[in-house]
Coordinates of C-alpha atoms and ligand atoms in Angstrom, one line a residue:
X1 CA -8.7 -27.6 -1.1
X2 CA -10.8 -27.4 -4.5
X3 CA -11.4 -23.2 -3.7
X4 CA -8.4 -21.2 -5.2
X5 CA -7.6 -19.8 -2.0
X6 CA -8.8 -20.2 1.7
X7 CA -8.4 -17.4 4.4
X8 CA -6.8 -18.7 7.3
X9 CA -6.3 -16.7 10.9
X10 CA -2.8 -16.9 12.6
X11 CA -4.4 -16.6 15.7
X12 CA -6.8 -19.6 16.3
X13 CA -5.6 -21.7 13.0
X14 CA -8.8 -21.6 11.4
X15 CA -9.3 -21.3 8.0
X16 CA -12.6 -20.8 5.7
X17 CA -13.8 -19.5 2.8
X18 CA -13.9 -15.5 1.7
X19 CA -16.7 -13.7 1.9
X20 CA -15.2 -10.2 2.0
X21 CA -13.9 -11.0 5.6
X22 CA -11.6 -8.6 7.1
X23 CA -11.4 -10.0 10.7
X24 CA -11.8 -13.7 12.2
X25 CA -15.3 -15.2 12.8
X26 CA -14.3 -16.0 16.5
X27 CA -12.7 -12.8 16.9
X28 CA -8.6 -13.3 17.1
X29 CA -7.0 -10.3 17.4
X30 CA -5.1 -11.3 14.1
X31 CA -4.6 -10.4 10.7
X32 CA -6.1 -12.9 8.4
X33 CA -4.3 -14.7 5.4
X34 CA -4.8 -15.6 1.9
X35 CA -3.8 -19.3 1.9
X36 CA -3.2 -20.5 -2.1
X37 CA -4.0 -23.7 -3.8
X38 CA -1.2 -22.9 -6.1
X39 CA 1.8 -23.5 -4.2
X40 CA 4.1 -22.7 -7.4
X41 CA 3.8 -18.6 -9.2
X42 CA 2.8 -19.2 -12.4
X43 CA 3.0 -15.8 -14.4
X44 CA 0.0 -15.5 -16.4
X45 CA 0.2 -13.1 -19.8
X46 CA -2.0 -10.5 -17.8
X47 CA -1.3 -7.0 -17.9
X48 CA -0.2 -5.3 -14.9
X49 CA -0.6 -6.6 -11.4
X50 CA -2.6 -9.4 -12.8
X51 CA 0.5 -11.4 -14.4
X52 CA 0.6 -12.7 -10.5
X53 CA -3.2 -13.3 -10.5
X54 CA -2.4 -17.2 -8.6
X55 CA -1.6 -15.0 -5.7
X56 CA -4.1 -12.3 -5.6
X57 CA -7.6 -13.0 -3.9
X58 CA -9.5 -12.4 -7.3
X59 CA -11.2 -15.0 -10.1
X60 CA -11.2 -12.4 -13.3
X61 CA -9.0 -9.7 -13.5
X62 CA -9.2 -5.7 -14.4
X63 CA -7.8 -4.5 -17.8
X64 CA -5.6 -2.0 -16.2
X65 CA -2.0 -2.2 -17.1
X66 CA -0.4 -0.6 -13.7
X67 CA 1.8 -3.0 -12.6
X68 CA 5.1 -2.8 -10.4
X69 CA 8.4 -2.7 -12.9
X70 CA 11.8 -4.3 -11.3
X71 CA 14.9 -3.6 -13.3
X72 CA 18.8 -3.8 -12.0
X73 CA 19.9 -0.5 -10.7
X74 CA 23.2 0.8 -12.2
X75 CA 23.6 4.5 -11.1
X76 CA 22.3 3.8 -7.7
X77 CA 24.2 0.7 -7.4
X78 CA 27.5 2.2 -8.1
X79 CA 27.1 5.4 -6.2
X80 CA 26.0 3.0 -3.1
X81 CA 28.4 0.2 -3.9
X82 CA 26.0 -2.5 -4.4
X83 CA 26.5 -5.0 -6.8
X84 CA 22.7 -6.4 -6.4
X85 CA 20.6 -3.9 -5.9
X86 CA 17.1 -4.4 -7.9
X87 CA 14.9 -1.7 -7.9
X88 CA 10.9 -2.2 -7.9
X89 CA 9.0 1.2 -8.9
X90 CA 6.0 2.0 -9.0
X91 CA 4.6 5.2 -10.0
X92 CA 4.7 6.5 -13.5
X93 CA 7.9 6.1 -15.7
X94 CA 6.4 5.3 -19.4
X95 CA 10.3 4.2 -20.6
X96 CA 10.3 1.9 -18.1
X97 CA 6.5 0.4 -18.3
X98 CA 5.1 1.9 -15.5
X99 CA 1.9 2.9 -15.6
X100 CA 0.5 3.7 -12.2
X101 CA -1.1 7.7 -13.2
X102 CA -1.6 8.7 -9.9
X103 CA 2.0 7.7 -9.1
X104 CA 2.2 5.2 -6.2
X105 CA 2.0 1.9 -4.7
X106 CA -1.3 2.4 -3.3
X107 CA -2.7 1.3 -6.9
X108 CA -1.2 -1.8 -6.1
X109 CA -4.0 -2.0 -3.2
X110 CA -7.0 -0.6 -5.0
X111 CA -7.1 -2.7 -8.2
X112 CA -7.4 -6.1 -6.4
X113 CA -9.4 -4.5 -3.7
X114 CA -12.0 -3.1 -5.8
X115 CA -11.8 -6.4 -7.9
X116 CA -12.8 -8.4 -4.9
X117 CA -15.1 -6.5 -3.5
X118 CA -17.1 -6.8 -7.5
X119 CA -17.0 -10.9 -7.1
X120 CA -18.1 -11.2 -3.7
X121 CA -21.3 -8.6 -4.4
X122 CA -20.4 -7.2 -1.3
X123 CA -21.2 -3.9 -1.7
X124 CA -19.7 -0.4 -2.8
X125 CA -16.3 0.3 -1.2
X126 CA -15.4 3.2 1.4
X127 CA -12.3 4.4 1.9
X128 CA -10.6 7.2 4.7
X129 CA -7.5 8.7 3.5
X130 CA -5.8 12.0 3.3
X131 CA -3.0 11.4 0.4
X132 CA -2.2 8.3 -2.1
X133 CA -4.8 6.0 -1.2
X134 CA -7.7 7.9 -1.6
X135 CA -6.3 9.2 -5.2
X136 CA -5.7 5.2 -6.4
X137 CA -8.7 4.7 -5.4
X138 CA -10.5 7.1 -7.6
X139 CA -8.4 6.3 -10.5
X140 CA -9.5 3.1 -10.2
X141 CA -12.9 4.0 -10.0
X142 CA -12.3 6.3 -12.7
X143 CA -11.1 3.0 -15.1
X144 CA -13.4 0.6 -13.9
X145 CA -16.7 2.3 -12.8
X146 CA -16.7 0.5 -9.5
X147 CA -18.6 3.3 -7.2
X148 CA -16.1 4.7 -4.1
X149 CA -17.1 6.4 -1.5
X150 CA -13.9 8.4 -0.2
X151 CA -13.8 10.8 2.9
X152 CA -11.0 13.4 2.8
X153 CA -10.3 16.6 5.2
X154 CA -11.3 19.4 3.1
X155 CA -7.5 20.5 3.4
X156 CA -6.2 17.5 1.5
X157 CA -9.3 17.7 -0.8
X158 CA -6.8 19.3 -3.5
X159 CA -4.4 15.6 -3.1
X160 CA -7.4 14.0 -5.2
X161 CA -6.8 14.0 -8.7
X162 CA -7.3 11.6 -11.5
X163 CA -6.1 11.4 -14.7
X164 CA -9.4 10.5 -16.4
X165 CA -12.2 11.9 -15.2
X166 CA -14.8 9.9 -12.5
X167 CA -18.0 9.6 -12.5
X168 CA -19.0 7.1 -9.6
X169 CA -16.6 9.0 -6.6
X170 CA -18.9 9.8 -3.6
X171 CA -16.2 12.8 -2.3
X172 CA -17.2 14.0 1.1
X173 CA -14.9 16.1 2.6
X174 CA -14.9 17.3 6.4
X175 CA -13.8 20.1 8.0
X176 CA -11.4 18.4 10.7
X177 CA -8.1 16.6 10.5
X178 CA -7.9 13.0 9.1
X179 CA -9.1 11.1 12.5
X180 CA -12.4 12.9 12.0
X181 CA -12.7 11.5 8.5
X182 CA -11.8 8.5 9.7
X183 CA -15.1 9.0 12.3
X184 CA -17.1 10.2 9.9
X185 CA -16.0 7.5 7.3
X186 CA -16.6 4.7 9.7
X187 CA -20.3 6.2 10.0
X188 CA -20.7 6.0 6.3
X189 CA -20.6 2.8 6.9
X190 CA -23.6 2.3 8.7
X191 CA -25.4 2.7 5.3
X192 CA -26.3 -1.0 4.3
X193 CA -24.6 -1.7 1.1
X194 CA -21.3 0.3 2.1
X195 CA -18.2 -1.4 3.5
X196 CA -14.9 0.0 4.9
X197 CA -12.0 -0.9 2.5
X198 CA -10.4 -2.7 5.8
X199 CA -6.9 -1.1 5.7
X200 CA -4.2 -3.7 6.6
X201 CA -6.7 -6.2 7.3
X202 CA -7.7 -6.5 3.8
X203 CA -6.2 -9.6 2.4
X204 CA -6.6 -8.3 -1.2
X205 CA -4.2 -4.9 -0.3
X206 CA -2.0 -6.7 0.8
X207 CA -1.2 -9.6 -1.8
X208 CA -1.7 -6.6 -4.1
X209 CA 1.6 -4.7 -2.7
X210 CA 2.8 -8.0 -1.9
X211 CA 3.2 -8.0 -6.3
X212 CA 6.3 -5.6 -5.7
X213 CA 7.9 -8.8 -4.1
X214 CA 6.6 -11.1 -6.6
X215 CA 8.0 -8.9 -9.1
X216 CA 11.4 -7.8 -8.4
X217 CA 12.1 -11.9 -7.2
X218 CA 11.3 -13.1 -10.8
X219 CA 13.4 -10.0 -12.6
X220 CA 16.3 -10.8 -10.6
X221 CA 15.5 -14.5 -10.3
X222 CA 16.0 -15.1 -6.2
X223 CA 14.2 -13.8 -3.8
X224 CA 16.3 -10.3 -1.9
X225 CA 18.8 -11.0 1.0
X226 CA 17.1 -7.0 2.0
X227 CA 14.2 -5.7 1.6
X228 CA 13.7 -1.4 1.8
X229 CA 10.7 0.5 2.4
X230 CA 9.8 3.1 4.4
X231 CA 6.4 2.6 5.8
X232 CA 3.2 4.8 7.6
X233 CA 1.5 1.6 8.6
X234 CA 3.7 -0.9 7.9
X235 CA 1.3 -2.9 5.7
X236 CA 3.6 -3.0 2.8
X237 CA 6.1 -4.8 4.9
X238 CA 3.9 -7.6 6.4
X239 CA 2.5 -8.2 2.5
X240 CA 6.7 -8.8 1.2
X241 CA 7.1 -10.7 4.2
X242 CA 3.8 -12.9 3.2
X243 CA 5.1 -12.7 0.0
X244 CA 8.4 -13.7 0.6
X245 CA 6.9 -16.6 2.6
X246 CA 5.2 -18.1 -0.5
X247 CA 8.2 -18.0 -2.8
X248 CA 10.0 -19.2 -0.7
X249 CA 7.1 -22.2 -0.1
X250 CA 7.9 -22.8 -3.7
X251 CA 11.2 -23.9 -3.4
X252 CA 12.6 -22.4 -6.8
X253 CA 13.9 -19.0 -5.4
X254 CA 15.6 -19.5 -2.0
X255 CA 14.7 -20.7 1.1
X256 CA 15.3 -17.7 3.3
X257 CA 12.9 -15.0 4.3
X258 CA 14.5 -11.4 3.2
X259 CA 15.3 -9.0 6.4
X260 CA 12.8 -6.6 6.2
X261 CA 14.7 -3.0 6.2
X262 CA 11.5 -0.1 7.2
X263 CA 11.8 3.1 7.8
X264 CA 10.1 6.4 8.8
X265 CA 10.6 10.1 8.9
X266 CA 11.6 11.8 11.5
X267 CA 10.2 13.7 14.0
X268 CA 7.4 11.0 13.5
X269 CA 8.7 7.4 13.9
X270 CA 6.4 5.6 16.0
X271 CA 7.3 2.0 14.9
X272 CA 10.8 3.1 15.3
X273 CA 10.7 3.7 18.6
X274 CA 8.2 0.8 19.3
X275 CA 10.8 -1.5 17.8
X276 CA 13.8 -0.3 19.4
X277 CA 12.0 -0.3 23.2
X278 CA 11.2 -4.0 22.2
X279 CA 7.5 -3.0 22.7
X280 CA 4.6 -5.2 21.2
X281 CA 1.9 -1.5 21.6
X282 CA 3.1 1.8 20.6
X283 CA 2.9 3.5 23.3
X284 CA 1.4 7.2 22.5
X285 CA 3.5 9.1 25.1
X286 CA 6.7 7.6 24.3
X287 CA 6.6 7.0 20.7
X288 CA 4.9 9.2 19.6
X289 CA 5.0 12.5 21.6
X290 CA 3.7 15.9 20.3
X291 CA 2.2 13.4 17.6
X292 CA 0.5 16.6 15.7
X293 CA 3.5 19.2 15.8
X294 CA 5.6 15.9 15.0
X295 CA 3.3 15.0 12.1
X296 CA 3.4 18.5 10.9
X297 CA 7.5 18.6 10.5
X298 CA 8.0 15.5 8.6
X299 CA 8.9 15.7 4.6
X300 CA 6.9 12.6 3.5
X301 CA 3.5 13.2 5.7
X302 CA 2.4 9.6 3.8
X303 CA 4.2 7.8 6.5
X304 CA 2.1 9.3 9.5
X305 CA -0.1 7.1 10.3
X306 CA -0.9 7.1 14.3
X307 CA -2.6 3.7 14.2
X308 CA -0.1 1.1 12.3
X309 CA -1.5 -2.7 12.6
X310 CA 2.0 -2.9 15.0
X311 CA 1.1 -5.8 17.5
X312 CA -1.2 -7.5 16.2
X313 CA -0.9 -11.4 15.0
X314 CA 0.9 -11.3 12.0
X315 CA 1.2 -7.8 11.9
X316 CA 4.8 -5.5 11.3
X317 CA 6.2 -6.6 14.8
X318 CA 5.8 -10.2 14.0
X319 CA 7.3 -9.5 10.0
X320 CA 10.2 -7.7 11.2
X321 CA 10.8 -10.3 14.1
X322 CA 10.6 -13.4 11.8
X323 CA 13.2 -12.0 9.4
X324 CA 15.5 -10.6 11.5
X325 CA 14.8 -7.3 10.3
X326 CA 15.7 -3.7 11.1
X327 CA 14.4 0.1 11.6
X328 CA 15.3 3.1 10.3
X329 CA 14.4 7.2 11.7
X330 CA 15.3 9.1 8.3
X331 CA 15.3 13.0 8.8
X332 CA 13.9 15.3 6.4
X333 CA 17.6 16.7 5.3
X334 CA 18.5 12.4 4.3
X335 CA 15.5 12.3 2.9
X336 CA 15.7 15.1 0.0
X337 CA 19.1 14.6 -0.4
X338 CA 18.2 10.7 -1.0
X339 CA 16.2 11.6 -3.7
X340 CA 17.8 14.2 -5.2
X341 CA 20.5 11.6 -5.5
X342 CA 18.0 9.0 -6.9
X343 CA 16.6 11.7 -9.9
X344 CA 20.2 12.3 -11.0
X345 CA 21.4 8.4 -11.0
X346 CA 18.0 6.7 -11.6
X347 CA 16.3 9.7 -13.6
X348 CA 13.0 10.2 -12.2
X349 CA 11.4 11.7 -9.4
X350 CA 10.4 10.0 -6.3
X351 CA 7.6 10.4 -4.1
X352 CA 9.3 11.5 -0.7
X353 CA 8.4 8.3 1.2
X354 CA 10.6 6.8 -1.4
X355 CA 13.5 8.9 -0.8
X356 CA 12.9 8.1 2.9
X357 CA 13.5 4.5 1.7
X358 CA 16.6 4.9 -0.6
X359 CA 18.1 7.6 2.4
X360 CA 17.9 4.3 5.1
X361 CA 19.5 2.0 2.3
X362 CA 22.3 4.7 1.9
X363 CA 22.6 4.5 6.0
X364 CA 22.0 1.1 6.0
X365 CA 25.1 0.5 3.6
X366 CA 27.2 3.5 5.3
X367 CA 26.8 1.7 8.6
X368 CA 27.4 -2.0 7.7
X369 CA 24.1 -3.4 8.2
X370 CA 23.7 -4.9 4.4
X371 CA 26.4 -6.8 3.0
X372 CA 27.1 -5.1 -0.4
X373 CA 27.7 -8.2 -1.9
X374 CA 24.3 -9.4 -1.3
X375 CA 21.0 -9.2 -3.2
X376 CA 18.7 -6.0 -2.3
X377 CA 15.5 -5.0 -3.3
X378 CA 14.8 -1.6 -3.2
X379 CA 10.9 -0.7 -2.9
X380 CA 10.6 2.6 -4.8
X381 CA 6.8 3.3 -3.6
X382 CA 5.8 6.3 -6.1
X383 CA 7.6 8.4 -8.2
X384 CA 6.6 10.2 -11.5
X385 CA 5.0 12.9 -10.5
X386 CA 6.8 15.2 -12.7
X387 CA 6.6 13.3 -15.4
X388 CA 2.8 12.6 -15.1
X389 CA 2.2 16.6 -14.9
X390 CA 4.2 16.9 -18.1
X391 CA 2.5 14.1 -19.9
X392 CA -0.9 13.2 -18.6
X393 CA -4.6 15.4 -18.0
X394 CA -5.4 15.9 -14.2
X395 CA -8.8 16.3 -13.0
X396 CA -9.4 17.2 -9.3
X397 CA -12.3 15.4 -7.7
X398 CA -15.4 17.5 -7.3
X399 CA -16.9 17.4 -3.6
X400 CA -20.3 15.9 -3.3
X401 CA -21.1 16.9 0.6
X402 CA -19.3 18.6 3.0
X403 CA -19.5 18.3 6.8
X404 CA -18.3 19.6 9.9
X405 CA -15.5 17.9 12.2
X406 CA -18.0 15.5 14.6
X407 CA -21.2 16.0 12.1
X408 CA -23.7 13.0 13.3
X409 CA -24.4 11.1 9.8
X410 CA -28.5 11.2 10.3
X411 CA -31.2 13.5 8.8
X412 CA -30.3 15.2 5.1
X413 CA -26.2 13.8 5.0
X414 CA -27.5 9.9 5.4
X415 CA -30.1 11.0 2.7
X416 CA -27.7 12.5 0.4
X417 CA -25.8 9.7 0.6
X418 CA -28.5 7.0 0.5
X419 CA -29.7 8.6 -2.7
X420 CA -26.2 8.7 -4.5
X421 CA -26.2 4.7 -3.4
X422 CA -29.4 4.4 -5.2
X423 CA -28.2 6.0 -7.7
X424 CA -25.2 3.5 -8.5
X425 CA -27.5 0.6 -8.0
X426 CA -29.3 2.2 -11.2
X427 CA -26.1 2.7 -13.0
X428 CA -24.9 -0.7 -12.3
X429 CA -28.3 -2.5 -13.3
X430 CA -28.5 -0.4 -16.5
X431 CA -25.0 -1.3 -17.6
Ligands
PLP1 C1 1.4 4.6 1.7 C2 2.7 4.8 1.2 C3 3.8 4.3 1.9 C4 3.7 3.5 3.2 O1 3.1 2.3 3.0 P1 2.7 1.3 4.1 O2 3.3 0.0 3.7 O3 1.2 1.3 4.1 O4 3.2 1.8 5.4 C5 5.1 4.4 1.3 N1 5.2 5.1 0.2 C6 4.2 5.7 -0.5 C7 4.5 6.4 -1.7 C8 2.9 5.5 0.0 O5 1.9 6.1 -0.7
ZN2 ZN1 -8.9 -16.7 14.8

């Protein structure tokens, strides 16, 4: 293999070269791979995510120093009685090196993505989301200049801040809930020189949150016995389980895959109850009931995603399955008290998806399921919000168009839109 890296589909076995490819040319119902020359990790004197640039889908890299930071926990540890528990943040936490602004993971997922999408020329980059992702994704916008176009409900229109300001966002917001954004964004798409972002399918998301394993492995140097996260889609657990897989394909860390530990928030726990029926579909009626009332109760609304890549080949089914892992249903009460527990031991403030995570680990230990003895890696998602407010400028993204819920994306809106395009194209050629 001369390439640096090949994609390769778990379904059929093929493999072949990237051209921005999010699904497999003879249509598997899969999730494709990133499959490395490099079988060893290498850390390269990069800043940020790109110190693990061998396993990232990418040839240069951004000069953006947002990386995750692992350090061995002390205050949590104690209070949980764990004598290995690592801790990989990522958020903003300046004392301890970390510099994601808009304070989560998700930044993890838009630096490589937006990298990769630059070297393949394949076009500018849309993205659907209501919270975290859509804000990463215009901070790195913001920093690089790549164009975005991101599609928002007008209600979560206030979640999309930066802290510089951006001048290549394409912001429309609609007047619906998030699945008609992710209608309308999917129209959006129609426009030739636009492509979706690709969610889970997108190999470069994933080895990008797949760093977080990466990272915490070399600090404590073997790879976790546990893994914790809570998850919306799950994507953050198959990437440390693909991770996990190539470190341990190295040979110098261990050569067992860490139990995956996920959780969600209760009343909304649809891989939960998926998982715990044995069931390879989530099943809307039974896992899922009251999905909008549900959605409506839970404390970290991140983790409510109605869609998660669950069955699929190589998806969170098959991650959880392979390691022997485990799911969690954290209510709201766990949850707060979780990370009030985590400010006071850890001192910082979490995102509430991450106190979702450190409330199963406190179960998980309660209960017996993790041997205190053994190595675990706690994935603190985001946190830092406090802090950012304190230290940093915020700038909310201004609104370029916005539709109705089921708006067709013809006449003046595919205009408006064509013409921002054009637009870019200038931008890009002038600079
Ligand atoms: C998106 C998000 C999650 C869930 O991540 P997935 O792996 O995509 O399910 C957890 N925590 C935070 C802070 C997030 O933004
Ligand atoms: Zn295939």
């Amino acid at each position: 293999m001369r390439e640096k890296y090949l994609l390769r589909c778990p379904g059929c076995g093929r493999s072949f070269p990237d051209h921005y490819t999010l699904d497999c040319p003879s249509g598997c119902d899969a999730l494709l791979r990133t499959v490395y020359a490099e079988r060893r990790l290498t850390p390269r004197n990069l800043p940020g995510i790109f110190r693990y640039k061998d396993w990232l889908p990418v040839e240069g890299h951004l000069p953006l120093d947002a990386g995750p930071v692992s350090y061995e926990s002390v205050g949590l540890a104690r209070e949980l009685g764990l004598s290995n528990l690592t801790v990989t943040f990522s958020g903003y936490w300046p004392e301890r090196g970390g510099g994601m602004e808009t304070c989560s993971f998700k930044e993890l997922e838009a630096q490589p993505t937006v990298l990769r999408l630059r070297e393949k020329g394949a076009g500018v980059l849309q993205v659907s989301s209501a919270g975290n992702t859509g804000r990463a994704f215009c901070q790195i916008s913001g920093l690089t200049g790549a164009p975005v176009v991101v599609v928002v409900p007008t209600a979560a229109a206030g979640r999309l801040w930066t802290t510089i300001p951006t001048a290549n966002v394409c912001l429309i917001t609609v007047d619906g809930d998030y699945s008609d954004s992710i209608t309308f964004g999917r129209e959006v798409c129609s426009l030739h020189g636009i492509v979706p972002e690709g969610g889970a399918k997108n190999v470069a998301r994933r080895d990008g949150m797949g760093t977080v394993v990466l990272d915490g492995t070399l600090a404590a140097g073997r790879l976790p016995d546990y893994y914790f996260q809570a998850v919306g889609s799950g994507t953050g657990g198959i990437a440390a389980w693909e991770a996990a897989g190539r470190l341990v394909a190295d040979g110098r860390f261990g050569s067992r895959l860490p139990e995956l530990h996920l959780s969600q928030n209760l009343p909304f726990v649809p891989m939960v109850r998926a998982w715990e029926a044995g069931r390879g579909v989530i099943v809307p009626a039974e896992d899922m009931p009251d999905a909008e009332a549900s959605i409506a109760r839970v404390y970290a609304d991140v983790l409510t995603n109605r869609h998660p890549p669950w069955g699929i080949r190589g998806g969170v089914r098959d991650a959880l399955a392979a390691s022997g892992g485990r799911m969690y249903a954290v209510a709201n009460e766990d949850a707060r008290s979780a990370g009030r527990l985590f400010a006071e031991t850890e001192e910082i403030d979490l995102d509430p998806a991450a106190a979702v995570a450190v409330a199963s680990l406190a179960r998980a230990v309660e209960e017996g399921f993790v041997d205190p003895e053994k190595r675990v890696l706690l994935n603190v998602t985001g946190g830092g919000y406090e802090r950012a407010a304190e230290d940093l400028d915020r700038y909310l993204v201004e609104p370029f168009l916005r539709v109705a819920a089921g708006a067709a994306f013809d006449g003046n809106l595919r205009q408006e839109v064509a013409a921002w395009l054009a637009e870019q194209a200038e931008v890009a050629a002038r600079a």
